[in-house]
PDB file of C-alpha atoms in Angstrom:
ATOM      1  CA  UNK A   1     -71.071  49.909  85.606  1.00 67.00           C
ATOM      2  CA  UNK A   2     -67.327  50.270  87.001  1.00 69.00           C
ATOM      3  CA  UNK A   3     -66.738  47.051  89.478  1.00 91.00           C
ATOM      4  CA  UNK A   4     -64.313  45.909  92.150  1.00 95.00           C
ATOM      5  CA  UNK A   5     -64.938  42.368  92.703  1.00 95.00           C
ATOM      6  CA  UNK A   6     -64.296  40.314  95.792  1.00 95.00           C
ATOM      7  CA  UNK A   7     -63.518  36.710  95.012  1.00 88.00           C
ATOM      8  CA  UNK A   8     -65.690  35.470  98.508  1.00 90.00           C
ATOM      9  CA  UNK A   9     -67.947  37.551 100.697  1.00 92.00           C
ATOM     10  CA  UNK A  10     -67.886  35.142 103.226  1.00 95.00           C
ATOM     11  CA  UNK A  11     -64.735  32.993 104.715  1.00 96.00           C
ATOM     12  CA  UNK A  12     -63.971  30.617 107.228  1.00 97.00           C
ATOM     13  CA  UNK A  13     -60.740  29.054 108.457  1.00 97.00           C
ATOM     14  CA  UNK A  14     -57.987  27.297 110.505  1.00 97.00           C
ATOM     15  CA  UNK A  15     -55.684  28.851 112.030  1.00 97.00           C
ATOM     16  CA  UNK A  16     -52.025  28.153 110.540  1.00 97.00           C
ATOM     17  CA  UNK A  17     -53.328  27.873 106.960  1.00 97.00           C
ATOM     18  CA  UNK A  18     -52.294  29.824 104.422  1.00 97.00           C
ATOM     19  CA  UNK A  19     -55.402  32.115 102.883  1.00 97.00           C
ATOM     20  CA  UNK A  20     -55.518  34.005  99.502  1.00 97.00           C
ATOM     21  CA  UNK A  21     -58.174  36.815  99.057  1.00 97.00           C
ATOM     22  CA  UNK A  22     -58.839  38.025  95.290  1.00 96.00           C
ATOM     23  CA  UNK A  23     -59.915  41.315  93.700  1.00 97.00           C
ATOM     24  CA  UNK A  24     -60.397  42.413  90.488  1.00 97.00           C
ATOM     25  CA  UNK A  25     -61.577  45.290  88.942  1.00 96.00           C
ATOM     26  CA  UNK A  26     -62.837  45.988  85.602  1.00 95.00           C
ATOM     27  CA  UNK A  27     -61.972  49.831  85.156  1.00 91.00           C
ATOM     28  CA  UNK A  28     -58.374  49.838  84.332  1.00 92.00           C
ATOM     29  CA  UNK A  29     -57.089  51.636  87.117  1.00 91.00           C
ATOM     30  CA  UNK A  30     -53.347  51.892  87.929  1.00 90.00           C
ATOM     31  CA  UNK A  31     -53.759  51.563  92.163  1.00 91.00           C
ATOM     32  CA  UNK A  32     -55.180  48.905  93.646  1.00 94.00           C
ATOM     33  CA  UNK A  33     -55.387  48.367  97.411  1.00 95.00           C
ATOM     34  CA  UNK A  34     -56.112  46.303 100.408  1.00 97.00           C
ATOM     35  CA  UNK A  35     -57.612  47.639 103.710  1.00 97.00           C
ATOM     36  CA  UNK A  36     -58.874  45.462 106.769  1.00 97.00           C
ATOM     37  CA  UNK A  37     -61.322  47.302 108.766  1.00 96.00           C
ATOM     38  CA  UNK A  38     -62.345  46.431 112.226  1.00 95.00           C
ATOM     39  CA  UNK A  39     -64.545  47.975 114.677  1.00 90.00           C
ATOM     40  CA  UNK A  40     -63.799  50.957 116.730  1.00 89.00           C
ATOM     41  CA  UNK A  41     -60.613  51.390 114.434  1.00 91.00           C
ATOM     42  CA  UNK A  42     -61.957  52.702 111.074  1.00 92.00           C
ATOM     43  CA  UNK A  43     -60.161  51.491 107.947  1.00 94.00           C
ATOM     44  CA  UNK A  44     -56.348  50.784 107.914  1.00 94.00           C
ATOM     45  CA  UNK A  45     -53.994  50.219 104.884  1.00 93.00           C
ATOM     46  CA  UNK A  46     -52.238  46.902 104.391  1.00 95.00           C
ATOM     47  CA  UNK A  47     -50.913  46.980 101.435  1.00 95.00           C
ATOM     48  CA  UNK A  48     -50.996  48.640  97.898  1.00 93.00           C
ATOM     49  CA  UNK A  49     -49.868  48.725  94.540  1.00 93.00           C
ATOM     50  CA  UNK A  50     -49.123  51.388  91.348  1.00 88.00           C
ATOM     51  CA  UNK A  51     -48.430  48.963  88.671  1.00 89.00           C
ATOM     52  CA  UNK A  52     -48.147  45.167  87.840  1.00 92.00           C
ATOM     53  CA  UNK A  53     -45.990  43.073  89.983  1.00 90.00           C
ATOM     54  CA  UNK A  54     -45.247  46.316  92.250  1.00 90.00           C
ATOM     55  CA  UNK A  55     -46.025  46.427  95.929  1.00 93.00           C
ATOM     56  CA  UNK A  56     -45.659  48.840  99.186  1.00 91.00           C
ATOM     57  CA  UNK A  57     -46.467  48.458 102.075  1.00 92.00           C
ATOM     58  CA  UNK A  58     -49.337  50.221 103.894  1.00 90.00           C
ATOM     59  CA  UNK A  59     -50.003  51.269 107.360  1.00 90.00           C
ATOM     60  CA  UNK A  60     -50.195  47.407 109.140  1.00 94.00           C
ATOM     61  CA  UNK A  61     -48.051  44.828 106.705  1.00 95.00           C
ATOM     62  CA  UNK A  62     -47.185  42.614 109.419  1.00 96.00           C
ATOM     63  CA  UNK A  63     -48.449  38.851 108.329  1.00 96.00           C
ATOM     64  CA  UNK A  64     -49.690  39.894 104.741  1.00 97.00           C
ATOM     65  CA  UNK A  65     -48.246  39.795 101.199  1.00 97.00           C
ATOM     66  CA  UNK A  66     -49.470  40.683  98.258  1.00 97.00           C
ATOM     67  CA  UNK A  67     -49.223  39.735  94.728  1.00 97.00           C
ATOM     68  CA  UNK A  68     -50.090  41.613  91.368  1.00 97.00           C
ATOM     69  CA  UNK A  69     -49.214  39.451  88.470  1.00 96.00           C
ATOM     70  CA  UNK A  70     -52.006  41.328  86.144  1.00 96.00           C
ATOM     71  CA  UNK A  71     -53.240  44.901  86.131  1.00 95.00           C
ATOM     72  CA  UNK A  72     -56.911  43.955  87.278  1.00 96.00           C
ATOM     73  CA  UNK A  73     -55.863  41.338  89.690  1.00 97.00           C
ATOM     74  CA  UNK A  74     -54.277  41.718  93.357  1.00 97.00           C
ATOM     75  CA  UNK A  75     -54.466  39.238  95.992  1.00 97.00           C
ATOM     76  CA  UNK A  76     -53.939  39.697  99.575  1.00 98.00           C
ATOM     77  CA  UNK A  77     -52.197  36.450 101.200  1.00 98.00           C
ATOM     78  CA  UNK A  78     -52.009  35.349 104.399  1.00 97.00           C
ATOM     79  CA  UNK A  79     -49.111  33.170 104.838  1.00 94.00           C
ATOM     80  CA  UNK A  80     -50.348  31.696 108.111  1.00 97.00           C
ATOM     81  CA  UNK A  81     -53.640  32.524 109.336  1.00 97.00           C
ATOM     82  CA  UNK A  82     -53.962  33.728 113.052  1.00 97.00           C
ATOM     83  CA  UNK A  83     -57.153  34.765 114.783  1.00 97.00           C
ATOM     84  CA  UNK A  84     -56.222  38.341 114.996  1.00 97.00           C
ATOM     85  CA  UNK A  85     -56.509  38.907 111.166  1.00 98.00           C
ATOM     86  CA  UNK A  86     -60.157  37.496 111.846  1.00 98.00           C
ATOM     87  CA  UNK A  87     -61.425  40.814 110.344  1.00 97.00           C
ATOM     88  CA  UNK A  88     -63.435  42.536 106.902  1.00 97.00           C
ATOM     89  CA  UNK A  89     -61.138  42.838 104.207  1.00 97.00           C
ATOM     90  CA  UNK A  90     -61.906  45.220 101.665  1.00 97.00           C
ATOM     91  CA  UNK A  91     -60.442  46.121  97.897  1.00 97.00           C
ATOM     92  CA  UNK A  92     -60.153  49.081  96.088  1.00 95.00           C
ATOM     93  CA  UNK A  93     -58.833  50.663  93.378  1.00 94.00           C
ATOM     94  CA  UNK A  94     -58.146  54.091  91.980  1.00 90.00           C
ATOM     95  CA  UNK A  95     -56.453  55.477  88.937  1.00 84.00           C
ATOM     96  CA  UNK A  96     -53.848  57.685  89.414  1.00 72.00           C
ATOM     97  CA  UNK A  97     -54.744  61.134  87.321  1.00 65.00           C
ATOM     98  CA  UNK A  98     -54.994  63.281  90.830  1.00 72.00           C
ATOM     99  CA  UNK A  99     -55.730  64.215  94.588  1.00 76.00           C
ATOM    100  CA  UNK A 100     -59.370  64.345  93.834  1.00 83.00           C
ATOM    101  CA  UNK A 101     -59.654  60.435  92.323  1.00 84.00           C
ATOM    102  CA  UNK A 102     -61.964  58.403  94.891  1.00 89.00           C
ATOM    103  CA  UNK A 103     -61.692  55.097  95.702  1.00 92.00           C
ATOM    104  CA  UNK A 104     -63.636  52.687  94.189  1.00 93.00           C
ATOM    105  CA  UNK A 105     -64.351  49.425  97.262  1.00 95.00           C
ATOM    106  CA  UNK A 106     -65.546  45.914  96.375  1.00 95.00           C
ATOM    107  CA  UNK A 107     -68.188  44.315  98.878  1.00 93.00           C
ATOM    108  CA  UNK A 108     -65.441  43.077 101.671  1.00 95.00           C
ATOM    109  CA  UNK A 109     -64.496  39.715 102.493  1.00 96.00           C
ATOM    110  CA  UNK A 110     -65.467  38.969 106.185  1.00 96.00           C
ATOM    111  CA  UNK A 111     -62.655  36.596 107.085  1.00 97.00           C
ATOM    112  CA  UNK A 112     -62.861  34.270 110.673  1.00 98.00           C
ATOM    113  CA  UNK A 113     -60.038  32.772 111.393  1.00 97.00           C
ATOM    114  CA  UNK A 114     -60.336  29.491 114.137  1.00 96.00           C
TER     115      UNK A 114
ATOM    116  CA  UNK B   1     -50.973  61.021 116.391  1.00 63.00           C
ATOM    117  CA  UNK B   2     -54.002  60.490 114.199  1.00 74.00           C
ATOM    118  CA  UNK B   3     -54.719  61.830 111.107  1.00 91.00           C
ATOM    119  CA  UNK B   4     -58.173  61.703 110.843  1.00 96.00           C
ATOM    120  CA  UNK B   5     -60.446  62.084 113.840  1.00 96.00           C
ATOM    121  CA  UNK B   6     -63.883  61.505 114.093  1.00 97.00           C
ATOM    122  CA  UNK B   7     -65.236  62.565 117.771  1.00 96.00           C
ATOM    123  CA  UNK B   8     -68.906  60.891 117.444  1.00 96.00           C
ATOM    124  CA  UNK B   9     -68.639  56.773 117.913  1.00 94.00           C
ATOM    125  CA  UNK B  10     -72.668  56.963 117.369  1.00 95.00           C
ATOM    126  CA  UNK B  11     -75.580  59.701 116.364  1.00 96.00           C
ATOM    127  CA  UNK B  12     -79.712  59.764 116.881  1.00 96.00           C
ATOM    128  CA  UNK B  13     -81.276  61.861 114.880  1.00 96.00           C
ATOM    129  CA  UNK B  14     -85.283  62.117 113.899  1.00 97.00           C
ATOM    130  CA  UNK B  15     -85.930  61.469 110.478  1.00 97.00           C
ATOM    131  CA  UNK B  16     -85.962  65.248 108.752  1.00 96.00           C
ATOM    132  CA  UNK B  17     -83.522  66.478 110.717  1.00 97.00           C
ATOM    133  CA  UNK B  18     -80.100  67.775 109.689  1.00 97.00           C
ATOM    134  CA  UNK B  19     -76.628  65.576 110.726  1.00 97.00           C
ATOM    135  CA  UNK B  20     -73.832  67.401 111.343  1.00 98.00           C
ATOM    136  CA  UNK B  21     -70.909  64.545 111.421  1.00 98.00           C
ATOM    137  CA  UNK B  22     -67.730  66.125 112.500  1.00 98.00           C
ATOM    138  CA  UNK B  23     -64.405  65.478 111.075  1.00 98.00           C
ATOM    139  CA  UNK B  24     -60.867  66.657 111.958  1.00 98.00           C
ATOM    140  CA  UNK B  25     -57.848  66.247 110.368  1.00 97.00           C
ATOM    141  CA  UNK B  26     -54.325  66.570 110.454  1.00 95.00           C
ATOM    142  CA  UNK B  27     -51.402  67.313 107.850  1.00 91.00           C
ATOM    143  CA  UNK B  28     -48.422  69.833 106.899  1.00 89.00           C
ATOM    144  CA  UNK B  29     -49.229  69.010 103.313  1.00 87.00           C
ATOM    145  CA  UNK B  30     -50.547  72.346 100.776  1.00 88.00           C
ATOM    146  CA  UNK B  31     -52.222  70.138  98.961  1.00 87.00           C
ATOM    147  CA  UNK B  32     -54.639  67.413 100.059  1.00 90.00           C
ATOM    148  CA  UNK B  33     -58.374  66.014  99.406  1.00 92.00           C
ATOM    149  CA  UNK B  34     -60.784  65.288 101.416  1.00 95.00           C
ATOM    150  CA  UNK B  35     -63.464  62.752 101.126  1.00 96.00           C
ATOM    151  CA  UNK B  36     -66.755  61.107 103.008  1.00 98.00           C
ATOM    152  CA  UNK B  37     -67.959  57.382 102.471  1.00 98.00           C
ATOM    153  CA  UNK B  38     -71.379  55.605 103.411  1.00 97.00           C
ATOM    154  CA  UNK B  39     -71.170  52.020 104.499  1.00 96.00           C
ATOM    155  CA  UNK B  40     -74.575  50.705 104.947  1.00 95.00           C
ATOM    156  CA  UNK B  41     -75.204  47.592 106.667  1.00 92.00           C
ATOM    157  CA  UNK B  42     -74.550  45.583 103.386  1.00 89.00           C
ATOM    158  CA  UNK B  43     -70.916  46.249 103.703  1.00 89.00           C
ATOM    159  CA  UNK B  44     -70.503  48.585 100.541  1.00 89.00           C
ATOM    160  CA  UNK B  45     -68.235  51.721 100.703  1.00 95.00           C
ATOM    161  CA  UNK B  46     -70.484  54.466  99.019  1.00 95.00           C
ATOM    162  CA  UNK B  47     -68.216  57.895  97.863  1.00 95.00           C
ATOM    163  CA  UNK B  48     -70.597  60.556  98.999  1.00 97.00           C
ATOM    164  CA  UNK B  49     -68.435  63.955  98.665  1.00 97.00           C
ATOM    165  CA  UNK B  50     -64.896  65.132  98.173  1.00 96.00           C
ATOM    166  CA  UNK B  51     -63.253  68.326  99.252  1.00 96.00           C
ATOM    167  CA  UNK B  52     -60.093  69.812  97.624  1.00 93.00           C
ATOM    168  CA  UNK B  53     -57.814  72.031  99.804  1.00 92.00           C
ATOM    169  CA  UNK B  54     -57.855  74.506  97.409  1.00 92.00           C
ATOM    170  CA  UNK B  55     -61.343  74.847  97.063  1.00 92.00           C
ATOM    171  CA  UNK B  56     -63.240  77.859  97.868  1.00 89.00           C
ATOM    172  CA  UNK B  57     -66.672  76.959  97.511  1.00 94.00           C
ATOM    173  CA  UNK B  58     -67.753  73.910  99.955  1.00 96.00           C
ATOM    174  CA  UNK B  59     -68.764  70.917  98.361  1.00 96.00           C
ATOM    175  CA  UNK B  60     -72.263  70.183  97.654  1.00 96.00           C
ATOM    176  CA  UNK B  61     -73.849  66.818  96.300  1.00 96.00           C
ATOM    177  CA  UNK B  62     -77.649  66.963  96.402  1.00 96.00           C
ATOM    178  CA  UNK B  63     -78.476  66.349 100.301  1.00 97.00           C
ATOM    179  CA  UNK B  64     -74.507  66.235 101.266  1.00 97.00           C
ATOM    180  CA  UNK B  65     -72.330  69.323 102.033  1.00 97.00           C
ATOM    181  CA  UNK B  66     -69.073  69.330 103.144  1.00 97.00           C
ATOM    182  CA  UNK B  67     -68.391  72.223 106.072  1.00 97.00           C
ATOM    183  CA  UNK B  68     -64.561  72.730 105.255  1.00 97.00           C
ATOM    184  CA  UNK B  69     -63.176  75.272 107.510  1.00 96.00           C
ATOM    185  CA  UNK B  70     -59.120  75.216 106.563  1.00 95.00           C
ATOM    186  CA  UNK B  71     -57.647  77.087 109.403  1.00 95.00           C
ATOM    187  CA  UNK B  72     -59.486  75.112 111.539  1.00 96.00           C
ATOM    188  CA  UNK B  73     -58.554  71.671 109.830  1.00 96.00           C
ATOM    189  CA  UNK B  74     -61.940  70.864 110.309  1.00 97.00           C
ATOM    190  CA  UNK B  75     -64.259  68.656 107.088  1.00 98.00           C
ATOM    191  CA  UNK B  76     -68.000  68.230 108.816  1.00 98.00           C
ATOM    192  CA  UNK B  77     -70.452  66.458 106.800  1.00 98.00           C
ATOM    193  CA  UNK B  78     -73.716  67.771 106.812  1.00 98.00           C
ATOM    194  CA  UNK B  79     -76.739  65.627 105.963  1.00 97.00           C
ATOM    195  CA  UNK B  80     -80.194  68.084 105.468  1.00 95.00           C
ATOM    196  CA  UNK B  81     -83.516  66.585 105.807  1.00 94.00           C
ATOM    197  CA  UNK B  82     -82.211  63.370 106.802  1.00 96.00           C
ATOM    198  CA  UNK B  83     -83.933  59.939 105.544  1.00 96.00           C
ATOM    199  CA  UNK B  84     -84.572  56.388 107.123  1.00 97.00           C
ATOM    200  CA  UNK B  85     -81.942  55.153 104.434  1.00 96.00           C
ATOM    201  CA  UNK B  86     -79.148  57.565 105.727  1.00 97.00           C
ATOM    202  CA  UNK B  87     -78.835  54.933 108.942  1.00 98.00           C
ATOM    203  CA  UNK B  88     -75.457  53.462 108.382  1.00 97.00           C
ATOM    204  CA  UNK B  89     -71.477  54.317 109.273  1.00 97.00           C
ATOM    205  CA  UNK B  90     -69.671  57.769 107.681  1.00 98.00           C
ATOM    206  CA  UNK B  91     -65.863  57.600 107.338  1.00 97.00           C
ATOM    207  CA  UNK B  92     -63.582  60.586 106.636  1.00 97.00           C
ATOM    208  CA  UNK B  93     -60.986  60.195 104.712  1.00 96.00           C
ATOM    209  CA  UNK B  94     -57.929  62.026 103.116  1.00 94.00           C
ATOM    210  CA  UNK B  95     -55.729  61.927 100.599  1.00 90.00           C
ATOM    211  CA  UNK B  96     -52.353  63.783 101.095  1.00 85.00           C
ATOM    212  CA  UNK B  97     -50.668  64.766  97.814  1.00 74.00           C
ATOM    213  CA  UNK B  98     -47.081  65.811  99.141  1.00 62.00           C
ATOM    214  CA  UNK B  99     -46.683  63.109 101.878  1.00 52.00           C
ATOM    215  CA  UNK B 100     -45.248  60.655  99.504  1.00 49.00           C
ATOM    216  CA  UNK B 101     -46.339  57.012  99.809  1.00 45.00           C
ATOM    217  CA  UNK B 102     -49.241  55.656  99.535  1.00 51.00           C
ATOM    218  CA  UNK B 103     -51.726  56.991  97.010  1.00 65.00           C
ATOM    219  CA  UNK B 104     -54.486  55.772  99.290  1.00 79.00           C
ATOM    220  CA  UNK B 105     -56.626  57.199 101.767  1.00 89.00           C
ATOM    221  CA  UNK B 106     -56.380  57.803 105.465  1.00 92.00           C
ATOM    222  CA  UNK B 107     -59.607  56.920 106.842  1.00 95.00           C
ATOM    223  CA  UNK B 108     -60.940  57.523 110.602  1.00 95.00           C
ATOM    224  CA  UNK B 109     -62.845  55.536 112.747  1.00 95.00           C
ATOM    225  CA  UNK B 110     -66.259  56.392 111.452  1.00 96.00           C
ATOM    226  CA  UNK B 111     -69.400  57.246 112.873  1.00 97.00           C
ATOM    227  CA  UNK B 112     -72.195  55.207 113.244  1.00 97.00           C
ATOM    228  CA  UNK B 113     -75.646  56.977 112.630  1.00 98.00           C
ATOM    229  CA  UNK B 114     -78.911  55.566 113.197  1.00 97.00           C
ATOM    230  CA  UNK B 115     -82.248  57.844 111.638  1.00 97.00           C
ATOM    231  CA  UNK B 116     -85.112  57.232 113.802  1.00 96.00           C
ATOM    232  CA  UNK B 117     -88.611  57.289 112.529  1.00 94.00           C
TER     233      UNK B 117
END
């Protein structure tokens, strides 16, 4: 079974500290993504990535990097935590063969910032 | 201006009905797909159905159908018979082809539907 895997499900903490979120998924697929989704607004793209150690920025950027040192492996970092990126983070990953290629999500990472 | 819209924040329906869950959207692109999610309470995105603008035939996946009226812009989901275990939020989504950037989707705000029994 194809898997996107979210390194916590749960996470708390301070604000000012600098937070890393993994994902990694087993399928071999070219694109991986990030997406924070909060109520009322839907999903929105933070950041994404074609290949290993490539990166673009998504819809919201502001506060977040990204890393992609292996093809399975992308981390979303927050370089200082503030409560407004207390939000769901989720993962995802597609390969790139065409319009018609879905998205494949992990479980989200609820993240609470203090 | 957004891409996607999605006009219903929440739905009731009684179990066996049929959901219609409306989606608009908006591009200049030729080519673009579009898809519906599930996210049930347990967080997971579920792909339910995706729509190609080049398709003729609407989309069908067993109880899912995808209305797709082009001139219109317009992508409704429709649910038939609908179950206890449909309860949960629908997102929209597309993917634009010719837009350059990302190869991600564009999602809209969802709608939240609750089955009653």
């Amino acid at each position: 079974d194809v898997k996107v895997t979210q390194s916590s499900r749960y996470l708390v903490k301070r604000t000012g500290e600098k937070v890393f979120l993994e994902c990694v998924q087993d399928m071999d697929h070219e694109n991986m993504f990030w997406y924070r989704q909060d109520p009322g607004l839907g999903l929105r793209l933070i950041y994404f990535s074609y290949d290993v150690k490539m990166k673009e920025k998504g819809d919201i950027p502001e506060g977040y990097s990204v890393s992609r040192e292996k093809k399975e492996r992308f981390s979303l970092i927050l370089e200082s935590a503030s409560t407004n990126q207390t939000s769901m983070y989720l993962c995802a990953s597609s390969t790139l063969q065409g319009p018609s290629e879905k998205l494949f999500f992990g479980s989200g990472t609820q993240l609470s910032v203090l | 201006a957004q891409k996607i819209t999605q006009t219903q924040p929440g739905m009731f329906v009684q179990e066996k009905e049929a959901v219609t869950l409306d989606c608009t959207y908006d591009t200049s692109d030729q080519s673009y797909g579009l898809f519906w999610y599930k996210q049930p309470s347990s967080g997971e995105m579920i792909f339910l159905i995706y729509q190609g603008s080049y398709d003729e035939q609407n989309a069908t996946e067993g109880r899912y159908s995808l209305n797709f009226q082009k001139a219109r812009k317009s992508a409704n989901l429709v649910i038939s018979a609908s179950q206890l275990g449909d309860s949960a939020m629908y997102f929209c989504a597309m993917r634009e082809v010719n837009g350059g950037g990302a190869d991600g989707l564009t999602f809209g705000k969802g709608t939240h539907l609750i089955i009653q029994p």
